[in-house]
mmCIF file of C-alpha atoms in Angstrom:
data_model
loop_
_atom_site.group_PDB
_atom_site.id
_atom_site.type_symbol
_atom_site.label_atom_id
_atom_site.label_comp_id
_atom_site.label_asym_id
_atom_site.label_seq_id
_atom_site.Cartn_x
_atom_site.Cartn_y
_atom_site.Cartn_z
ATOM 1 C CA MET T 1 -4.753 9.471 -132.247
ATOM 2 C CA ILE T 2 -1.150 8.301 -131.729
ATOM 3 C CA LEU T 3 -0.516 11.099 -129.223
ATOM 4 C CA ARG T 4 -3.699 10.177 -127.349
ATOM 5 C CA GLN T 5 -2.596 6.546 -127.134
ATOM 6 C CA LYS T 6 1.081 7.106 -126.352
ATOM 7 C CA ARG T 7 0.793 10.411 -124.458
ATOM 8 C CA GLY T 8 4.034 11.457 -126.054
ATOM 9 C CA LEU T 9 5.328 14.235 -128.263
ATOM 10 C CA GLY T 10 4.884 14.887 -131.934
ATOM 11 C CA ILE T 11 4.729 17.455 -134.707
ATOM 12 C CA THR T 12 1.051 18.167 -135.336
ATOM 13 C CA TYR T 13 1.144 21.341 -137.461
ATOM 14 C CA THR T 14 3.472 23.217 -139.755
ATOM 15 C CA GLY T 15 3.289 26.895 -140.641
ATOM 16 C CA LYS T 16 4.973 29.715 -142.518
ATOM 17 C CA VAL T 17 5.545 33.314 -141.430
ATOM 18 C CA THR T 18 5.734 35.954 -144.148
ATOM 19 C CA GLN T 19 5.120 39.687 -144.370
ATOM 20 C CA LEU T 20 2.010 40.750 -146.258
ATOM 21 C CA ASN T 21 4.115 42.759 -148.689
ATOM 22 C CA LYS T 22 6.504 39.795 -149.119
ATOM 23 C CA THR T 23 9.510 41.843 -147.898
ATOM 24 C CA GLU T 24 12.262 40.439 -145.714
ATOM 25 C CA PHE T 25 12.441 40.942 -141.947
ATOM 26 C CA GLU T 26 15.121 40.543 -139.325
ATOM 27 C CA VAL T 27 15.730 37.279 -137.445
ATOM 28 C CA ASN T 28 15.171 39.057 -134.127
ATOM 29 C CA GLU T 29 11.703 40.155 -135.308
ATOM 30 C CA ALA T 30 10.870 36.537 -136.130
ATOM 31 C CA LYS T 31 12.182 35.324 -132.788
ATOM 32 C CA LYS T 32 9.989 37.744 -130.836
ATOM 33 C CA LEU T 33 6.928 36.863 -132.918
ATOM 34 C CA LEU T 34 7.460 33.136 -132.520
ATOM 35 C CA ARG T 35 8.055 33.505 -128.782
ATOM 36 C CA ALA T 36 4.780 35.387 -128.447
ATOM 37 C CA LEU T 37 2.994 32.757 -130.552
ATOM 38 C CA GLN T 38 4.407 29.925 -128.448
ATOM 39 C CA ILE T 39 3.235 31.548 -125.214
ATOM 40 C CA PHE T 40 -0.178 32.359 -126.648
ATOM 41 C CA LEU T 41 -0.755 28.850 -128.027
ATOM 42 C CA SER T 42 0.383 27.311 -124.756
ATOM 43 C CA PHE T 43 -2.074 29.445 -122.802
ATOM 44 C CA SER T 44 -4.875 28.559 -125.240
ATOM 45 C CA CYS T 45 -4.094 24.821 -125.139
ATOM 46 C CA GLY T 46 -3.550 24.615 -121.393
ATOM 47 C CA ARG T 47 -0.127 22.972 -121.718
ATOM 48 C CA ALA T 48 3.283 24.108 -122.951
ATOM 49 C CA CYS T 49 3.752 23.587 -126.652
ATOM 50 C CA GLY T 50 6.587 24.687 -128.906
ATOM 51 C CA PHE T 51 8.212 24.604 -132.285
ATOM 52 C CA PRO T 52 10.670 21.676 -132.653
ATOM 53 C CA LEU T 53 12.193 23.037 -135.868
ATOM 54 C CA VAL T 54 12.297 26.621 -137.121
ATOM 55 C CA GLU T 55 13.952 27.522 -140.427
ATOM 56 C CA GLY T 56 14.534 31.051 -141.698
ATOM 57 C CA LYS T 57 14.803 31.412 -145.495
ATOM 58 C CA ASP T 58 16.572 34.170 -147.396
ATOM 59 C CA ARG T 59 15.341 35.628 -150.711
ATOM 60 C CA ARG T 60 16.980 32.742 -152.560
ATOM 61 C CA GLY T 61 15.075 30.199 -150.502
ATOM 62 C CA LEU T 62 18.188 29.034 -148.640
ATOM 63 C CA ASN T 63 18.364 28.544 -144.874
ATOM 64 C CA SER T 64 19.761 31.632 -143.127
ATOM 65 C CA TRP T 65 18.735 30.579 -139.619
ATOM 66 C CA VAL T 66 17.845 27.201 -138.110
ATOM 67 C CA ARG T 67 16.737 26.412 -134.568
ATOM 68 C CA TRP T 68 16.139 22.909 -133.258
ATOM 69 C CA GLY T 69 14.185 21.955 -130.169
ATOM 70 C CA SER T 70 11.770 23.507 -127.692
ATOM 71 C CA HIS T 71 13.146 24.381 -124.276
ATOM 72 C CA TYR T 72 9.806 24.011 -122.461
ATOM 73 C CA ILE T 73 7.049 21.627 -123.496
ATOM 74 C CA HIS T 74 4.487 19.275 -121.962
ATOM 75 C CA SER T 75 3.836 15.852 -123.433
ATOM 76 C CA TRP T 76 0.301 15.166 -124.681
ATOM 77 C CA ASN T 77 -2.245 14.352 -122.006
ATOM 78 C CA TYR T 78 -5.692 15.603 -121.254
ATOM 79 C CA GLN T 79 -5.709 19.029 -119.655
ATOM 80 C CA HIS T 80 -8.346 21.663 -119.761
ATOM 81 C CA SER T 81 -8.056 23.773 -122.909
ATOM 82 C CA LEU T 82 -9.511 27.256 -122.623
ATOM 83 C CA LEU T 83 -10.450 27.832 -126.253
ATOM 84 C CA LEU T 84 -11.409 24.334 -127.364
ATOM 85 C CA LEU T 85 -14.258 25.184 -129.752
ATOM 86 C CA TYR T 86 -15.521 24.221 -133.171
ATOM 87 C CA HIS T 87 -14.187 27.489 -134.617
ATOM 88 C CA PHE T 88 -10.936 27.309 -132.684
ATOM 89 C CA ASP T 89 -8.804 28.570 -135.567
ATOM 90 C CA LYS T 90 -10.893 31.699 -136.122
ATOM 91 C CA ILE T 91 -10.863 32.563 -132.437
ATOM 92 C CA LEU T 92 -7.068 32.200 -132.260
ATOM 93 C CA GLN T 93 -6.558 34.407 -135.296
ATOM 94 C CA GLY T 94 -8.540 37.285 -133.833
ATOM 95 C CA LEU T 95 -7.206 36.960 -130.325
ATOM 96 C CA PHE T 96 -3.541 36.538 -131.170
ATOM 97 C CA SER T 97 -3.277 40.008 -132.714
ATOM 98 C CA LYS T 98 -4.435 41.492 -129.414
ATOM 99 C CA PHE T 99 -2.074 39.254 -127.459
ATOM 100 C CA LEU T 100 0.831 40.257 -129.701
ATOM 101 C CA ALA T 101 0.052 43.959 -129.223
ATOM 102 C CA LEU T 102 0.211 43.436 -125.456
ATOM 103 C CA TYR T 103 3.359 41.342 -125.729
ATOM 104 C CA LYS T 104 5.156 44.100 -127.675
ATOM 105 C CA ASN T 105 5.085 46.129 -124.482
ATOM 106 C CA ASP T 106 8.344 45.106 -122.746
ATOM 107 C CA GLU T 107 6.841 45.225 -119.244
ATOM 108 C CA TRP T 108 3.878 43.105 -120.275
ATOM 109 C CA ALA T 109 6.124 40.650 -122.131
ATOM 110 C CA LYS T 110 8.091 39.937 -118.929
ATOM 111 C CA VAL T 111 4.889 39.457 -116.947
ATOM 112 C CA LEU T 112 3.183 37.243 -119.561
ATOM 113 C CA ILE T 113 6.199 34.935 -119.849
ATOM 114 C CA ARG T 114 6.298 34.341 -116.093
ATOM 115 C CA ALA T 115 2.562 34.367 -115.437
ATOM 116 C CA ILE T 116 1.648 31.924 -118.183
ATOM 117 C CA TYR T 117 4.496 29.629 -117.117
ATOM 118 C CA TYR T 118 3.011 29.401 -113.588
ATOM 119 C CA TYR T 119 -0.491 29.022 -115.057
ATOM 120 C CA LEU T 120 0.664 26.070 -117.188
ATOM 121 C CA GLU T 121 2.418 24.465 -114.271
ATOM 122 C CA SER T 122 -0.696 24.834 -112.151
ATOM 123 C CA ASN T 123 -2.851 23.348 -114.907
ATOM 124 C CA ASN T 124 -0.528 20.338 -115.346
ATOM 125 C CA VAL T 125 0.749 19.574 -111.873
ATOM 126 C CA PRO T 126 -0.808 16.487 -110.177
ATOM 127 C CA MET T 127 -0.867 17.995 -106.667
ATOM 128 C CA ARG T 128 -3.683 20.423 -105.832
ATOM 129 C CA GLU T 129 -1.621 22.145 -103.140
ATOM 130 C CA VAL T 130 1.127 23.043 -105.623
ATOM 131 C CA GLY T 131 -1.510 24.027 -108.134
ATOM 132 C CA ILE T 132 -3.123 26.462 -105.711
ATOM 133 C CA ILE T 133 0.207 28.081 -104.879
ATOM 134 C CA SER T 134 1.140 28.488 -108.555
ATOM 135 C CA THR T 135 -2.298 29.916 -109.263
ATOM 136 C CA GLN T 136 -1.929 32.670 -106.695
ATOM 137 C CA ILE T 137 1.564 33.538 -107.972
ATOM 138 C CA THR T 138 0.040 33.993 -111.426
ATOM 139 C CA LEU T 139 -2.779 36.183 -110.149
ATOM 140 C CA GLU T 140 -0.355 38.390 -108.221
ATOM 141 C CA LEU T 141 1.896 38.818 -111.261
ATOM 142 C CA LEU T 142 -0.977 39.818 -113.526
ATOM 143 C CA SER T 143 -2.655 42.013 -110.920
ATOM 144 C CA SER T 144 0.579 43.855 -110.184
ATOM 145 C CA GLN T 145 1.044 44.764 -113.857
ATOM 146 C CA ILE T 146 -2.603 45.769 -114.320
ATOM 147 C CA LEU T 147 -2.460 48.123 -111.353
ATOM 148 C CA ARG T 148 0.974 49.432 -112.330
ATOM 149 C CA GLU T 149 -0.512 50.568 -115.627
ATOM 150 C CA LEU T 150 -3.045 52.553 -113.636
ATOM 151 C CA GLY T 151 -0.358 54.192 -111.511
ATOM 152 C CA GLN T 152 -1.203 52.055 -108.501
ATOM 153 C CA SER T 153 0.814 49.547 -106.495
ATOM 154 C CA LYS T 154 0.434 47.133 -103.620
ATOM 155 C CA LYS T 155 -0.173 48.946 -100.382
ATOM 156 C CA LYS T 156 1.928 48.300 -97.304
ATOM 157 C CA ARG T 157 0.728 45.160 -95.507
ATOM 158 C CA GLU T 158 -2.151 44.783 -97.957
ATOM 159 C CA ALA T 159 -3.482 41.209 -98.062
ATOM 160 C CA ALA T 160 -2.995 39.390 -101.361
ATOM 161 C CA GLY T 161 -6.710 38.793 -101.762
ATOM 162 C CA ILE T 162 -7.480 42.501 -101.453
ATOM 163 C CA PHE T 163 -4.628 43.427 -103.766
ATOM 164 C CA ILE T 164 -5.738 41.008 -106.496
ATOM 165 C CA ASN T 165 -9.338 42.056 -105.998
ATOM 166 C CA ARG T 166 -8.384 45.677 -106.847
ATOM 167 C CA ALA T 167 -7.119 44.478 -110.223
ATOM 168 C CA PHE T 168 -10.386 42.638 -110.826
ATOM 169 C CA GLU T 169 -12.310 45.782 -109.950
ATOM 170 C CA ALA T 170 -10.121 47.792 -112.326
ATOM 171 C CA LEU T 171 -11.173 45.474 -115.181
ATOM 172 C CA ASN T 172 -14.740 45.285 -113.945
ATOM 173 C CA ILE T 173 -14.689 41.538 -113.255
ATOM 174 C CA ALA T 174 -16.752 40.172 -110.371
ATOM 175 C CA PRO T 175 -14.688 37.543 -108.429
ATOM 176 C CA HIS T 176 -17.740 35.611 -107.294
ATOM 177 C CA ILE T 177 -17.786 31.941 -106.316
ATOM 178 C CA PRO T 178 -19.649 30.088 -109.104
ATOM 179 C CA GLU T 179 -22.544 27.838 -108.172
ATOM 180 C CA HIS T 180 -20.519 24.799 -109.351
ATOM 181 C CA CYS T 181 -18.134 25.332 -106.393
ATOM 182 C CA GLU T 182 -20.665 23.953 -103.884
ATOM 183 C CA CYS T 183 -18.153 23.180 -101.139
ATOM 184 C CA LEU T 184 -16.652 26.699 -101.201
ATOM 185 C CA ARG T 185 -20.103 28.295 -101.222
ATOM 186 C CA ASN T 186 -21.292 26.150 -98.320
ATOM 187 C CA VAL T 187 -18.479 27.256 -95.994
ATOM 188 C CA ARG T 188 -17.831 30.825 -97.126
ATOM 189 C CA ASN T 189 -19.824 32.324 -94.267
ATOM 190 C CA ILE T 190 -18.074 30.115 -91.713
ATOM 191 C CA HIS T 191 -14.673 31.422 -92.845
ATOM 192 C CA HIS T 192 -15.951 34.955 -93.509
ATOM 193 C CA TRP T 193 -14.883 34.928 -97.178
ATOM 194 C CA GLU T 194 -16.015 38.048 -98.993
ATOM 195 C CA ASN T 195 -15.492 36.480 -102.435
ATOM 196 C CA GLY T 196 -13.650 33.750 -104.267
ATOM 197 C CA LEU T 197 -10.313 35.552 -104.194
ATOM 198 C CA HIS T 198 -10.497 35.780 -100.430
ATOM 199 C CA ALA T 199 -11.232 32.037 -100.267
ATOM 200 C CA LEU T 200 -8.369 31.170 -102.614
ATOM 201 C CA THR T 201 -5.752 33.223 -100.758
ATOM 202 C CA ASP T 202 -6.952 31.921 -97.383
ATOM 203 C CA ILE T 203 -6.576 28.312 -98.525
ATOM 204 C CA ARG T 204 -3.187 29.093 -100.139
ATOM 205 C CA ASN T 205 -1.922 30.690 -96.920
ATOM 206 C CA ASP T 206 -3.081 27.683 -94.951
ATOM 207 C CA ILE T 207 -0.993 25.418 -97.239
ATOM 208 C CA VAL T 208 2.134 27.596 -97.228
ATOM 209 C CA HIS T 209 2.128 28.133 -93.457
ATOM 210 C CA SER T 210 1.242 24.502 -92.674
ATOM 211 C CA ASN T 211 -1.726 25.398 -90.488
ATOM 212 C CA GLY T 212 -3.658 22.321 -91.592
ATOM 213 C CA LYS T 213 -7.065 23.997 -91.366
ATOM 214 C CA PHE T 214 -8.169 22.671 -94.761
ATOM 215 C CA ASP T 215 -6.074 19.492 -94.986
ATOM 216 C CA ASP T 216 -9.121 17.306 -94.447
ATOM 217 C CA SER T 217 -11.074 19.025 -97.186
ATOM 218 C CA PRO T 218 -9.694 17.776 -100.528
ATOM 219 C CA THR T 219 -12.880 18.813 -102.331
ATOM 220 C CA LEU T 220 -12.529 22.342 -100.957
ATOM 221 C CA GLN T 221 -8.924 22.531 -102.132
ATOM 222 C CA SER T 222 -9.785 21.098 -105.563
ATOM 223 C CA GLU T 223 -12.532 23.686 -106.032
ATOM 224 C CA ALA T 224 -10.174 26.499 -104.977
ATOM 225 C CA TRP T 225 -7.595 25.255 -107.481
ATOM 226 C CA THR T 226 -10.124 25.136 -110.334
ATOM 227 C CA LEU T 227 -11.527 28.531 -109.339
ATOM 228 C CA GLY T 228 -8.060 30.080 -109.314
ATOM 229 C CA LEU T 229 -7.291 28.815 -112.812
ATOM 230 C CA TRP T 230 -10.634 30.170 -114.020
ATOM 231 C CA TYR T 231 -9.844 33.564 -112.515
ATOM 232 C CA ILE T 232 -6.531 33.660 -114.404
ATOM 233 C CA GLU T 233 -8.265 32.830 -117.669
ATOM 234 C CA MET T 234 -10.940 35.484 -117.148
ATOM 235 C CA LEU T 235 -8.369 38.109 -116.170
ATOM 236 C CA LEU T 236 -6.344 37.566 -119.330
ATOM 237 C CA LEU T 237 -9.328 37.266 -121.647
ATOM 238 C CA LYS T 238 -10.774 40.513 -120.290
ATOM 239 C CA LYS T 239 -7.415 42.245 -120.684
ATOM 240 C CA LEU T 240 -7.430 41.036 -124.318
ATOM 241 C CA ASP T 241 -10.999 42.373 -124.734
ATOM 242 C CA TYR T 242 -12.299 38.939 -125.675
ATOM 243 C CA ARG T 243 -16.089 38.811 -126.008
ATOM 244 C CA GLY T 244 -16.802 35.363 -127.406
ATOM 245 C CA LYS T 245 -17.387 31.874 -126.031
ATOM 246 C CA TYR T 246 -14.890 29.721 -124.189
ATOM 247 C CA ASN T 247 -14.530 26.168 -122.880
ATOM 248 C CA SER T 248 -15.777 26.405 -119.284
ATOM 249 C CA ARG T 249 -13.982 24.591 -116.494
ATOM 250 C CA PHE T 250 -17.295 24.276 -114.730
ATOM 251 C CA ALA T 251 -19.071 22.328 -117.452
ATOM 252 C CA THR T 252 -20.463 18.953 -116.346
ATOM 253 C CA ARG T 253 -21.232 15.834 -118.291
ATOM 254 C CA GLN T 254 -24.898 16.257 -117.384
ATOM 255 C CA ASN T 255 -25.038 19.830 -118.672
ATOM 256 C CA LYS T 256 -23.207 20.010 -121.998
ATOM 257 C CA LEU T 257 -25.281 23.019 -123.100
ATOM 258 C CA ASP T 258 -23.286 25.139 -120.634
ATOM 259 C CA SER T 259 -19.916 23.844 -121.860
ATOM 260 C CA PHE T 260 -19.273 26.866 -124.048
ATOM 261 C CA PRO T 261 -20.766 29.981 -122.430
ATOM 262 C CA HIS T 262 -19.916 33.571 -123.308
ATOM 263 C CA VAL T 263 -17.411 35.263 -121.039
ATOM 264 C CA PRO T 264 -19.214 36.744 -117.983
ATOM 265 C CA TRP T 265 -18.839 40.393 -118.933
ATOM 266 C CA VAL T 266 -20.790 39.851 -122.148
ATOM 267 C CA LYS T 267 -23.727 38.346 -120.284
ATOM 268 C CA SER T 268 -23.872 41.270 -117.888
ATOM 269 C CA GLU T 269 -24.057 43.895 -120.631
#
């Protein structure tokens, strides 16, 4: 309640990391685990969160390692949280093990650190233009790694929308424009958009190159921004083989029953 009123910072949870067999482990192992946990929790919460105080204990219970402060954190304010559910803790437990397995791959660790940073910035920035740009950066980072795993790469002069779309196809995700994005759907034929990724990259290019084609369409830009963030969430959840419910960005106050749908690939099966 205090954080809601003050929109500040505070310690909300404490935890303890131990091995199941109660044996000791190296400080570097703990650092990597905590880094992965910080990134995962930030992605799940929709804003950067961290651990203000970390203490490592030796077998005598004395401090052998202490770290103060979080180098990157957002103060409390309302931002969309992907996994805000009644059984939030159970979902995090099951999903983190998959995230950690991915993070243990050095190439994926580098990509996840950068991609989730841009995702968080996009989700917390007040300007939709900056949010759209950060969103596409995130999608390109993730798509590049997904295709690299498959022995593919970006083709010469390949448009970003097509390149990202290949990654979606590789994971069998349909990059459609949801019915909630009415403005995007109404003008997709006018701009010859094949799908939502094409729309997003077209609007992003218009912003970066100062063409001004969509400057008078704030609703169109806002929908593209929201759609881009949703694409990032779906791409990561599919990569983590998540098959449960999530907090939808497209939920409306009038339709609370749709607030927590299953991920799209579960419905289609």
